[in-house]
Amino acid sequence: MQDYIVGAVVASAIAFFVVFGLVPPLIKMLTKKNWMVKDVNRIGGAMIPRPGGPVILAGIIASEISLYFLLPQHTFTTKAIIALLITTSIGFIVGFIDDRKVMGGWFKPVALIAAAIPIILLGAYEPNLVFPLFGEVKIPALYLGLILIMIPITGNTINSIDVMNGIASGFMTIATFSLAIALFILQNYSIAILTLPLAFASLAFFRYHNFPAKIFPGDSGAITLGAAYGAIAIIGHVEVIAAIALLPAIINSFLFLSSVKRIVEHRQVKGPTVHTDDHKITATKEIDAPITLVRLIVAAKPLTEKQIGNTIFKLAIFSGILAIITALVSGFRI
Amino acid sequence: MSQVLIFIFIAIMWVLILAGGGILVTMVSKISITGYGQHLDFFLASIVKAIIAIALVGAWVLVLTKLKNKIFQKQIKA
């Protein structure tokens, strides 16, 4: 047990301080290279450095490698760490390509299938899908397909919620801590500890990404977080609980896809929101603009960017609580 | 009020996920096919289970779409 506690504390500290310490020099470097984008919601439209993905990846890699040496050596834990590292790294590369060169709407979902392959090749999964309260279903062949689509879904889902200052990193902080608590409740201690680097890397990045943002994660940052989250869900055998913790982001993707009716790069569609004269955000009157979570939140009345962020965090906390409740009732069978 | 509706929508999604899992475990996973040889029986049963599982996901999306239209009708029209 002592190994687990030491591993958890050390890995959490490494993830947090690597990200926390490396963001300021990255901001300087990105500013010098003029890798900046306009913050369209900021009064005056400030230029913000992007992407912060390299630092998020560095934090996760450094922390997971420390766990490789600190946790008791079990075959599955070793495979899990290696699979998580490779999947997260491929997710980062896919996002970074999209950061530097805007690709078509299909690029990220298709390219992220490659990120799922290491989990299959390393055998870092159980081919049974667990449904809380009811038990598990053995679906060996179908489960392989599920792995291949799960990483593209989680990667793109987190990327699609990265619409305002602090939302992607703040949302991931809440969802990942909820998932870690759920894993501890299920007594899956090794994977719960492997989740902590993602949670603490998100938390440290949130410090700089929160309103008013000093850096944006970019596609590389958001997809890195999403791919790592999806990998943990598969490796930890908590696919359903992980999906529940992610429900607000899933709703956002669902609303977007059901209104646009095709997979498309968000830059290619009309904005779902517009600014009022007092610089609040309100729903657009354009009939063919997509419906998104933010558009629904501001449908009743215009809100500031900070208020929208806080509402999404409340939704994330609500989903996180539902995920934890699901883990708590997992021991019961109907 | 519109924000309360989003919380309700999330809660409904949660219940639908758990209920969908229940249908899969208690009904679909019990399906078995016999009479075509051991390997072919298993293969055919897997295909039938996969088709039903995919149809259930389709039904889940359809129900959510209907619910979305009902719950967020005013917001979407606005």
Coordinates of C-alpha atoms in Angstrom, one line a residue, chain A residues 131 134-135 137 142 240 244 247-248 251 254-255 258 291 293 296-297 299-300 303 311 314-315 318-319 322 326, chain B residues 2-3 6-7 9-11 13-14 17-18 21-22 24-26 29 50 53 61 64-65 68 72 75-76 78:
Chain A
F131 CA -22.7 -2.2 -17.1
F134 CA -26.4 -5.4 -14.3
G135 CA -23.1 -7.1 -14.8
V137 CA -21.2 -8.5 -21.5
L142 CA -17.2 -6.0 -30.9
V240 CA -19.6 3.5 -19.0
I244 CA -21.1 9.5 -17.6
L247 CA -21.8 13.8 -20.4
P248 CA -21.9 17.6 -20.8
I251 CA -24.2 16.4 -25.1
F254 CA -24.4 15.3 -29.9
L255 CA -26.2 18.6 -30.2
S258 CA -27.6 16.4 -34.7
I291 CA -26.8 24.1 -31.7
L293 CA -24.1 23.4 -25.2
L296 CA -28.4 26.4 -25.0
I297 CA -26.8 27.9 -21.9
A299 CA -30.5 30.9 -24.9
A300 CA -32.5 32.4 -22.0
L303 CA -24.0 35.8 -20.1
T311 CA -22.2 26.9 -15.7
K314 CA -21.4 23.0 -12.5
L315 CA -22.7 20.6 -15.2
F318 CA -23.1 17.2 -11.6
S319 CA -22.0 14.5 -14.1
L322 CA -23.5 10.8 -11.2
T326 CA -22.6 4.8 -10.6
Chain B
S2 CA -32.9 26.8 -19.5
Q3 CA -29.9 25.7 -17.4
I6 CA -29.7 20.9 -19.3
F7 CA -29.2 19.3 -15.8
F9 CA -31.3 16.3 -19.9
I10 CA -28.0 15.0 -18.3
A11 CA -29.9 13.0 -15.7
M13 CA -29.1 10.5 -20.4
W14 CA -27.6 8.8 -17.3
I17 CA -27.3 4.6 -20.3
L18 CA -28.0 2.5 -17.2
G21 CA -26.9 -1.6 -20.2
G22 CA -29.6 -3.5 -18.4
L24 CA -27.8 -5.6 -23.1
V25 CA -26.9 -7.7 -20.1
T26 CA -30.2 -9.2 -19.2
S29 CA -26.1 -11.3 -23.9
A50 CA -23.6 -6.9 -32.4
A53 CA -26.3 -3.6 -29.8
V61 CA -29.7 8.4 -30.2
L64 CA -32.3 11.5 -27.2
T65 CA -33.0 13.5 -30.4
K68 CA -33.7 17.1 -27.1
F72 CA -35.1 22.4 -25.7
Q75 CA -34.3 27.5 -26.9
I76 CA -33.7 25.9 -30.3
A78 CA -35.1 31.1 -30.2

